[in-house]
Amino acid sequence: MSSTITVLGAGYVGLSTAALLAQAGFKVYLVEPNPSRLDTIKQGRSFFFESGLDPIIKLGIDSGSLLPTDSYEMGVPESDFVFSCVGTPDNPDGSSNLSYVYGAAETALRLMQPNAVYIQKSTVPVGTGKAIIDKFDVEPGRYVSNPEFLREGTALQDTLWFDRIVCGGSDETVLSRVVELYKALEAHRGDIASSAGIKAGTVTGSYITTDLNSAELIKVTANAFLALKISFANSIAKLSDAVDADINGIMDAVGADKRIGRAFLNAGRGYGGGCFPKDVSGLISSGLEHGIDLEIMQAAQQVNESMPGYVIEKLKDRLGGNLSGKKVAVLGLAFKKGTSDTRKSPGVKIANLLDTFGAEVLAYDPQALEEAKEDLRRSVVLHMSIEETLVDCDAVVLATDWEELVSSPAQIFADHLNSGAVVLDAVNAYKNYIDLENLGFDYTGIGR
Ligand code: UGA
């Protein structure tokens, strides 16, 4: 199938989707209005860190199958499919600002051929598709909700070796055409993975076609449920702290029950990023709009918001009740490993809270220093290595589960920290903690 595709928006989802589809034999226009981002992509690179993405962007640019542009007019009129992957920033009340979603739809739908399909990939509240169809007088069958489930850090693997592809709409023929696009991608996935230099996956995923509202709701429900699992684990971690139990062991045993599963039960400093916090508040807002009080999600949100403060309290307690004048290293500022993204990052919140409480804060991250700068308080001092950051510190908070951090030898801590310093593992993942304890450090986690 030699279709032409336009992808609107070169964020995490749009850029990955465009680069992958360009490797599956499609001609792909990628519309990005930000000149500096566009320029970087045209040079064959991504403007954020995502494993495997740069090599396939480069291949797409060099072969001419990936065509970055700032103009809708260039690709949309000749496209068979238009993917909307534009951003949905937060409104002050926590709901999603949909102005880009509506703006992109209005412009693209005006330029599209009569048979072309508009595919919504941006995460939108349930009812958005129907509202776009009504507002812009779209033929309902041509609008498809195709929510994205990729995770930052493993965007390519998640897309190529997906658990499920969900397509929601009212015209079965159109839904099959969208499914065919993904089947083409699936057929090329081994080659694409080797071009990208990423490991091939093993999952055999499914294709699910459904109605529009259900597809929209599937996406936010999946994220909300994962967020709920994390907040549940964090609630039990607090109890586990109170009774001297070990949350990692508890969740290993609980998660061994196949009905529950171990994934997303890692307790620690809570979830961050551009998706969970926003999707949880979005779901709460959708519920309220329809008179449904999603108390369970409000509780998940409250637990999550309490976690950075809980980390600080635990550290303060270990340091004798006072943070003022203490020198504290924060290792990890990205909201999780494998990304330079610091949106709503617990590591950044922890560093800022420590600074507010009068600690002298030093911080390090393998990829996210640049992005973290914007949200960090000015007095937080950034360093370029773990070693530099640890010098003469009274305590360390491990706030992101980067391999470099969780596998770092205990001797590095011994060589640089003050003797007897507190090591608070806020991701419960540091591997050499027994060595640390043997070296006389006060190691502790969240719920351990
Ligand atoms: C999440 C979903 O996992 C994706 O399926 C979805 O496509 C994406 O949102 C989206 O809506 O675009 P992402 O935000 O990239 O992906 O990151 P996750 O790996 O889900 O992690 C989210 C946060 O939860 C991170 O801060 C992570 O550290 C934290 N987390 C994760 C925990 O605290 N405990 C866990 O057990 C797992």
Coordinates of C-alpha atoms and ligand atoms in Angstrom, one line a residue:
M1 CA 0.0 0.0 0.0
S2 CA 1.6 3.3 -1.0
S3 CA -0.4 5.8 1.0
T4 CA 0.6 9.4 1.8
I5 CA 0.3 10.4 5.4
T6 CA 0.5 13.7 7.2
V7 CA 1.4 13.8 10.9
L8 CA 0.5 17.0 12.8
G9 CA 2.8 17.8 15.7
A10 CA 6.3 16.6 16.3
G11 CA 6.1 15.8 20.0
Y12 CA 7.0 12.4 21.5
V13 CA 4.1 10.8 19.8
G14 CA 4.1 12.6 16.5
L15 CA 7.8 12.4 15.8
S16 CA 8.0 8.7 16.7
T17 CA 4.9 7.9 14.7
A18 CA 6.1 9.8 11.6
A19 CA 9.6 8.4 11.7
L20 CA 8.3 4.9 12.0
L21 CA 5.7 5.2 9.3
A22 CA 8.3 6.6 7.0
Q23 CA 10.3 3.4 7.5
A24 CA 7.3 1.3 6.7
G25 CA 7.2 2.5 3.1
F26 CA 4.9 5.5 3.4
K27 CA 5.5 9.1 2.3
V28 CA 5.1 11.0 5.5
Y29 CA 4.8 14.8 5.9
L30 CA 5.4 16.0 9.5
V31 CA 4.0 19.4 10.4
E32 CA 5.8 21.2 13.2
P33 CA 5.3 25.0 13.7
N34 CA 8.3 25.5 16.1
P35 CA 11.2 26.6 13.8
S36 CA 14.0 25.4 16.0
R37 CA 12.4 21.9 16.5
L38 CA 11.7 21.8 12.7
D39 CA 15.3 22.7 11.9
T40 CA 16.7 20.0 14.2
I41 CA 14.4 17.3 12.6
K42 CA 15.4 18.5 9.1
Q43 CA 19.0 17.8 10.2
G44 CA 18.0 14.2 10.9
R45 CA 17.8 14.4 14.7
S46 CA 15.3 14.6 17.4
F47 CA 15.1 17.6 19.8
F48 CA 14.6 15.2 22.8
F49 CA 16.3 12.0 23.8
E50 CA 14.5 8.8 22.8
S51 CA 16.4 5.6 22.2
G52 CA 16.6 4.6 18.6
L53 CA 14.8 7.6 17.2
D54 CA 17.7 9.6 15.7
P55 CA 18.9 6.8 13.3
I56 CA 15.4 6.4 11.8
I57 CA 14.7 10.1 11.5
K58 CA 18.0 10.4 9.6
L59 CA 17.1 7.5 7.3
G60 CA 13.7 9.1 6.6
I61 CA 15.2 12.5 5.9
D62 CA 18.0 11.1 3.7
S63 CA 15.6 8.9 1.6
G64 CA 13.0 11.7 1.3
S65 CA 10.3 9.5 2.9
L66 CA 10.0 11.8 6.0
L67 CA 9.2 15.4 5.0
P68 CA 9.2 17.9 7.8
T69 CA 7.4 21.1 7.1
D70 CA 5.7 24.0 8.9
S71 CA 2.9 24.1 6.4
Y72 CA -0.4 22.2 6.4
E73 CA -0.8 23.0 2.7
M74 CA 2.2 21.0 1.7
G75 CA 1.1 17.5 2.7
V76 CA -2.5 17.5 3.9
P77 CA -4.2 18.0 0.5
E78 CA -2.4 14.9 -1.0
S79 CA -2.7 12.7 2.1
D80 CA -4.8 9.6 2.5
F81 CA -4.5 9.8 6.3
V82 CA -3.9 12.7 8.6
F83 CA -2.7 11.9 12.2
S84 CA -3.3 14.5 14.8
C85 CA -0.6 14.3 17.5
V86 CA -0.7 17.9 18.7
G87 CA -0.1 18.8 22.3
T88 CA -2.7 19.1 25.0
P89 CA -1.1 21.3 27.6
D90 CA -2.7 21.7 31.1
N91 CA -5.3 24.3 31.9
P92 CA -4.8 25.9 35.3
D93 CA -7.6 23.7 36.7
G94 CA -5.7 20.5 35.6
S95 CA -7.9 19.8 32.6
S96 CA -6.5 19.6 29.1
N97 CA -6.3 22.6 26.9
L98 CA -7.7 21.4 23.6
S99 CA -7.1 24.6 21.6
Y100 CA -4.3 22.9 19.5
V101 CA -6.5 19.8 19.0
Y102 CA -9.4 21.9 17.6
G103 CA -7.1 24.3 15.7
A104 CA -5.3 21.4 13.9
A105 CA -8.6 19.7 13.1
E106 CA -10.2 22.8 11.7
T107 CA -7.2 23.6 9.4
A108 CA -6.5 20.0 8.3
L109 CA -10.2 19.0 7.7
R110 CA -10.6 22.0 5.4
L111 CA -7.7 20.9 3.2
M112 CA -8.2 17.1 3.2
Q113 CA -9.5 15.1 0.2
P114 CA -13.1 13.8 0.5
N115 CA -11.9 10.2 1.2
A116 CA -9.0 11.0 3.5
V117 CA -9.2 9.8 7.1
Y118 CA -8.6 12.1 10.1
I119 CA -7.0 10.1 12.9
Q120 CA -6.9 11.5 16.4
K121 CA -3.8 10.3 18.4
S122 CA -3.6 13.1 20.9
T123 CA -5.1 12.1 24.3
V124 CA -8.4 13.9 24.5
P125 CA -11.3 13.7 26.9
V126 CA -14.2 11.4 26.0
G127 CA -16.6 13.3 23.7
T128 CA -14.0 15.3 21.9
G129 CA -14.3 13.4 18.6
K130 CA -18.0 13.8 18.5
A131 CA -17.6 17.5 19.3
I132 CA -15.1 17.9 16.4
I133 CA -17.4 16.0 14.0
D134 CA -20.3 18.3 14.9
K135 CA -18.3 21.6 15.0
F136 CA -16.5 21.1 11.7
D137 CA -19.3 19.2 10.0
V138 CA -17.2 16.2 9.3
E139 CA -18.6 13.0 7.7
P140 CA -18.6 10.9 10.9
G141 CA -17.0 7.8 9.4
R142 CA -13.9 9.7 8.4
Y143 CA -12.9 10.5 11.9
V144 CA -11.1 7.8 13.9
S145 CA -9.8 7.8 17.4
N146 CA -6.6 5.9 17.6
P147 CA -5.1 6.5 21.0
E148 CA -1.4 6.1 21.6
F149 CA 0.0 3.8 24.3
L150 CA 3.7 4.3 23.8
R151 CA 5.9 5.2 26.8
E152 CA 8.7 7.7 26.6
G153 CA 12.0 5.9 26.7
T154 CA 10.6 2.8 24.9
A155 CA 8.5 4.7 22.3
L156 CA 9.7 2.6 19.3
Q157 CA 9.5 -0.8 21.0
D158 CA 6.0 0.0 22.3
T159 CA 4.8 1.1 18.9
L160 CA 6.3 -1.8 16.9
W161 CA 5.6 -4.5 19.5
F162 CA 2.3 -3.2 20.8
D163 CA -0.1 -4.8 23.3
R164 CA -3.0 -3.5 21.3
I165 CA -3.9 -1.0 18.6
V166 CA -7.3 0.6 19.3
C167 CA -9.3 2.2 16.5
G168 CA -12.6 3.8 17.2
G169 CA -15.1 5.1 14.7
S170 CA -18.4 4.5 12.9
D171 CA -17.3 3.2 9.5
E172 CA -15.8 -0.3 9.5
T173 CA -14.1 0.1 6.1
V174 CA -12.3 3.2 7.3
L175 CA -11.3 1.4 10.5
S176 CA -9.9 -1.5 8.5
R177 CA -7.9 1.0 6.4
V178 CA -6.3 2.4 9.5
V179 CA -5.6 -1.1 10.8
E180 CA -3.8 -1.9 7.5
L181 CA -1.4 1.0 8.1
Y182 CA -0.3 -0.6 11.4
K183 CA -0.1 -4.1 9.7
A184 CA 2.3 -2.6 7.2
L185 CA 4.4 -1.2 10.1
E186 CA 4.2 -4.6 11.8
A187 CA 5.5 -6.3 8.7
H188 CA 8.6 -4.1 8.7
R189 CA 9.2 -4.1 12.4
G190 CA 12.3 -6.4 12.5
D191 CA 14.1 -4.3 9.9
I192 CA 13.1 -1.0 11.5
A193 CA 14.3 -2.2 14.9
S194 CA 17.7 -3.1 13.5
S195 CA 18.0 0.3 11.7
A196 CA 17.1 2.0 15.0
G197 CA 19.5 -0.2 16.9
I198 CA 16.9 -1.3 19.4
K199 CA 16.0 -4.8 20.6
A200 CA 13.2 -6.6 18.9
G201 CA 10.2 -7.3 21.1
T202 CA 8.2 -10.5 21.7
V203 CA 4.6 -9.4 22.2
T204 CA 1.9 -10.5 19.8
G205 CA -0.5 -7.7 20.1
S206 CA -4.2 -7.4 19.0
Y207 CA -6.2 -5.0 16.9
I208 CA -9.3 -3.7 18.5
T209 CA -11.9 -1.8 16.6
T210 CA -14.7 -0.1 18.5
D211 CA -16.9 3.0 18.7
L212 CA -15.5 6.5 19.0
N213 CA -16.4 7.3 22.6
S214 CA -15.1 3.9 23.8
A215 CA -11.8 4.3 22.1
E216 CA -11.3 7.7 23.7
L217 CA -12.2 6.3 27.1
I218 CA -9.9 3.2 26.7
K219 CA -6.9 5.5 26.5
V220 CA -7.5 7.5 29.6
T221 CA -8.8 4.6 31.6
A222 CA -5.7 2.6 30.9
N223 CA -3.5 5.4 32.1
A224 CA -5.7 6.1 35.1
F225 CA -5.6 2.4 36.1
L226 CA -1.8 2.4 35.9
A227 CA -1.7 5.6 38.0
L228 CA -4.1 3.9 40.5
K229 CA -1.8 0.9 40.8
I230 CA 1.1 3.2 41.6
S231 CA -0.8 5.2 44.2
F232 CA -2.1 2.0 45.7
A233 CA 1.5 0.7 46.0
N234 CA 2.5 4.0 47.6
S235 CA -0.3 3.9 50.1
I236 CA 0.8 0.4 51.2
A237 CA 4.4 1.6 51.2
K238 CA 3.5 4.2 53.9
L239 CA 1.9 1.4 56.0
S240 CA 5.0 -0.7 55.3
D241 CA 7.2 2.0 56.7
A242 CA 5.1 2.2 59.8
V243 CA 5.4 -1.5 60.5
D244 CA 9.0 -2.1 59.2
A245 CA 8.0 -4.3 56.3
D246 CA 9.5 -4.3 52.8
I247 CA 7.2 -2.9 50.0
N248 CA 9.4 -4.4 47.2
G249 CA 9.0 -7.9 48.7
I250 CA 5.3 -7.3 49.4
M251 CA 4.6 -6.2 45.8
D252 CA 6.7 -9.1 44.3
A253 CA 4.5 -11.5 46.2
V254 CA 1.2 -9.7 45.5
G255 CA 2.1 -9.2 41.9
A256 CA 3.0 -12.9 41.5
D257 CA -0.8 -13.4 41.4
K258 CA -1.5 -13.4 37.6
R259 CA -4.8 -11.7 38.2
I260 CA -2.9 -8.7 39.7
G261 CA 0.4 -8.6 37.9
R262 CA 3.7 -7.0 39.1
A263 CA 3.8 -4.1 36.7
F264 CA 3.3 -0.5 37.9
L265 CA 3.4 -1.6 41.6
N266 CA 6.8 0.1 42.2
A267 CA 6.4 2.3 45.2
G268 CA 8.5 5.5 45.6
R269 CA 8.3 9.2 44.9
G270 CA 5.1 8.9 42.8
Y271 CA 4.3 9.3 39.2
G272 CA 5.1 12.3 37.0
G273 CA 5.4 13.1 33.3
G274 CA 3.2 14.6 30.7
C275 CA 0.5 11.9 30.8
F276 CA -0.5 10.3 34.2
P277 CA -1.0 13.6 36.2
K278 CA -2.9 15.2 33.3
D279 CA -5.0 12.1 32.4
V280 CA -6.0 11.5 35.9
S281 CA -7.3 15.0 36.4
G282 CA -8.8 14.9 32.9
L283 CA -10.8 11.8 33.8
I284 CA -11.9 13.3 37.0
S285 CA -13.2 16.4 35.1
S286 CA -14.9 14.2 32.5
G287 CA -16.7 12.4 35.3
L288 CA -17.8 15.6 36.9
E289 CA -19.1 16.9 33.6
H290 CA -21.4 13.9 33.4
G291 CA -22.3 13.9 37.1
I292 CA -20.0 11.0 38.0
D293 CA -17.8 11.5 41.0
L294 CA -14.6 9.5 40.4
E295 CA -13.6 9.5 44.1
I296 CA -11.2 6.7 43.5
M297 CA -9.2 8.8 41.1
Q298 CA -9.2 11.8 43.4
A299 CA -7.7 9.6 46.1
A300 CA -5.0 8.3 43.6
Q301 CA -4.2 11.9 42.8
Q302 CA -4.0 13.0 46.4
V303 CA -1.7 10.1 47.3
N304 CA 0.5 11.0 44.4
E305 CA 0.7 14.6 45.3
S306 CA 1.7 13.6 48.9
M307 CA 4.7 11.5 47.9
P308 CA 7.4 14.2 47.3
G309 CA 6.5 15.7 50.7
Y310 CA 6.6 12.2 52.3
V311 CA 10.1 11.7 50.9
I312 CA 11.2 15.0 52.4
E313 CA 9.7 14.2 55.8
K314 CA 11.4 10.8 55.8
L315 CA 14.7 12.4 55.0
K316 CA 14.3 15.1 57.6
D317 CA 13.5 12.5 60.2
R318 CA 16.7 10.5 59.3
L319 CA 18.8 13.7 59.5
G320 CA 17.6 14.4 63.1
G321 CA 14.6 16.6 62.3
N322 CA 16.2 19.5 60.4
L323 CA 17.1 20.0 56.8
S324 CA 18.4 23.6 57.2
G325 CA 22.1 23.9 56.3
K326 CA 22.3 20.2 55.3
K327 CA 24.0 19.4 52.0
V328 CA 21.8 17.1 49.9
A329 CA 22.4 15.5 46.5
V330 CA 19.4 14.7 44.3
L331 CA 20.3 12.1 41.7
G332 CA 17.7 11.9 38.8
L333 CA 15.6 14.8 37.5
A334 CA 13.9 13.2 34.6
F335 CA 10.4 11.9 35.4
K336 CA 11.6 8.4 34.8
K337 CA 14.6 6.7 33.2
G338 CA 15.3 6.7 29.5
T339 CA 14.0 10.3 28.8
S340 CA 15.2 13.9 29.1
D341 CA 11.6 14.9 30.0
T342 CA 11.2 16.7 33.3
R343 CA 7.5 17.6 33.1
K344 CA 5.9 17.2 36.5
S345 CA 9.0 15.3 37.6
P346 CA 9.1 14.1 41.2
G347 CA 12.9 14.6 41.2
V348 CA 12.5 18.3 40.4
K349 CA 9.8 18.7 43.0
I350 CA 12.0 17.0 45.7
A351 CA 15.0 19.2 44.8
N352 CA 12.8 22.3 45.0
L353 CA 11.2 21.3 48.3
L354 CA 14.6 20.6 49.8
D355 CA 15.8 24.0 48.8
T356 CA 12.6 25.6 50.3
F357 CA 13.4 23.9 53.6
G358 CA 16.8 25.4 53.7
A359 CA 19.0 22.5 52.5
E360 CA 21.9 23.2 50.1
V361 CA 20.8 21.2 47.0
L362 CA 23.1 19.7 44.4
A363 CA 21.6 17.7 41.5
Y364 CA 22.5 15.5 38.6
D365 CA 20.8 13.7 35.8
P366 CA 22.3 11.8 32.9
Q367 CA 20.0 13.4 30.3
A368 CA 17.7 15.9 31.8
L369 CA 19.9 18.7 33.2
E370 CA 19.0 21.2 30.4
E371 CA 15.2 20.5 30.6
A372 CA 15.2 20.6 34.4
K373 CA 16.8 24.1 34.6
E374 CA 13.5 25.8 33.7
D375 CA 11.6 24.3 36.7
L376 CA 14.3 24.1 39.3
R377 CA 14.8 26.9 41.9
R378 CA 17.8 29.0 41.0
S379 CA 19.8 28.0 44.1
V380 CA 19.8 24.3 43.1
V381 CA 23.3 23.6 41.7
L382 CA 23.6 21.3 38.8
H383 CA 26.6 19.0 38.2
M384 CA 27.8 16.9 35.3
S385 CA 28.5 13.6 37.2
I386 CA 27.4 11.6 40.2
E387 CA 30.8 12.0 41.8
E388 CA 30.9 15.8 41.6
T389 CA 27.4 15.9 43.0
L390 CA 28.1 13.8 46.0
V391 CA 31.1 15.7 47.4
D392 CA 30.7 16.3 51.1
C393 CA 26.9 15.7 51.1
D394 CA 25.0 14.7 54.3
A395 CA 22.4 12.9 52.3
V396 CA 21.4 11.7 48.8
V397 CA 18.0 11.3 47.4
L398 CA 17.8 8.9 44.4
A399 CA 14.8 10.2 42.4
T400 CA 15.0 8.5 39.0
D401 CA 15.7 4.9 38.2
W402 CA 18.4 5.4 35.6
E403 CA 20.6 2.4 35.2
E404 CA 23.7 4.5 35.7
L405 CA 22.3 5.6 39.1
V406 CA 20.8 2.4 40.5
S407 CA 23.9 0.4 39.5
S408 CA 26.5 2.8 40.6
P409 CA 29.0 1.1 42.9
A410 CA 28.7 1.8 46.7
Q411 CA 32.3 2.8 46.7
I412 CA 31.5 6.0 44.7
F413 CA 29.3 7.1 47.6
A414 CA 32.0 6.1 50.1
D415 CA 34.6 8.2 48.2
H416 CA 32.6 11.4 48.2
L417 CA 29.8 11.5 50.9
N418 CA 30.3 12.5 54.5
S419 CA 30.6 9.4 56.6
G420 CA 27.4 8.0 57.9
A421 CA 25.4 10.0 55.3
V422 CA 21.7 9.1 54.6
V423 CA 21.0 7.5 51.2
L424 CA 17.2 7.8 50.6
D425 CA 16.3 5.6 47.6
A426 CA 13.0 7.2 46.5
V427 CA 12.7 4.8 43.6
N428 CA 13.4 1.6 45.7
A429 CA 15.8 0.4 43.0
Y430 CA 19.4 0.9 44.2
K431 CA 21.1 -2.4 43.6
N432 CA 24.2 -2.2 45.9
Y433 CA 22.4 -1.2 49.1
I434 CA 23.9 -4.0 51.1
D435 CA 27.4 -2.8 50.2
L436 CA 26.3 0.7 51.2
E437 CA 25.1 -0.5 54.6
N438 CA 28.4 -2.4 55.1
L439 CA 30.2 0.9 54.4
G440 CA 28.4 2.5 57.3
F441 CA 25.7 4.5 55.4
D442 CA 22.1 4.9 56.5
Y443 CA 20.3 3.4 53.5
T444 CA 16.5 3.6 53.3
G445 CA 13.7 3.5 50.7
I446 CA 10.0 4.3 50.6
G447 CA 8.2 1.5 52.4
R448 CA 11.4 -0.4 53.1
Ligands
UGA1 C1 2.4 6.5 30.1 C2 1.8 5.1 29.8 O1 2.6 4.1 30.4 C3 1.8 4.9 28.3 O2 1.2 3.6 28.0 C4 1.0 6.0 27.6 O3 1.0 5.9 26.2 C5 1.6 7.3 27.9 O4 1.6 7.5 29.4 C6 0.8 8.4 27.3 O5 -0.3 8.6 27.7 O6 1.3 9.1 26.3 P1 4.9 7.5 30.3 O7 4.2 8.7 30.9 O8 5.9 7.7 29.2 O9 3.7 6.5 29.7 O10 5.6 6.8 31.5 P2 5.4 5.5 32.4 O11 6.4 4.5 32.1 O12 4.0 5.0 32.4 O13 5.7 6.1 33.8 C7 4.9 7.2 34.4 C8 5.4 7.6 35.7 O14 5.0 6.6 36.7 C9 6.9 7.8 35.9 O15 7.1 8.9 36.7 C10 7.3 6.5 36.5 O16 8.5 6.7 37.3 C11 6.2 6.2 37.5 N1 6.0 4.8 37.9 C12 5.9 3.9 36.9 C13 6.1 4.5 39.2 O17 6.2 5.4 40.1 N2 5.9 3.2 39.6 C14 5.7 2.2 38.7 O18 5.6 1.0 39.1 C15 5.7 2.5 37.3

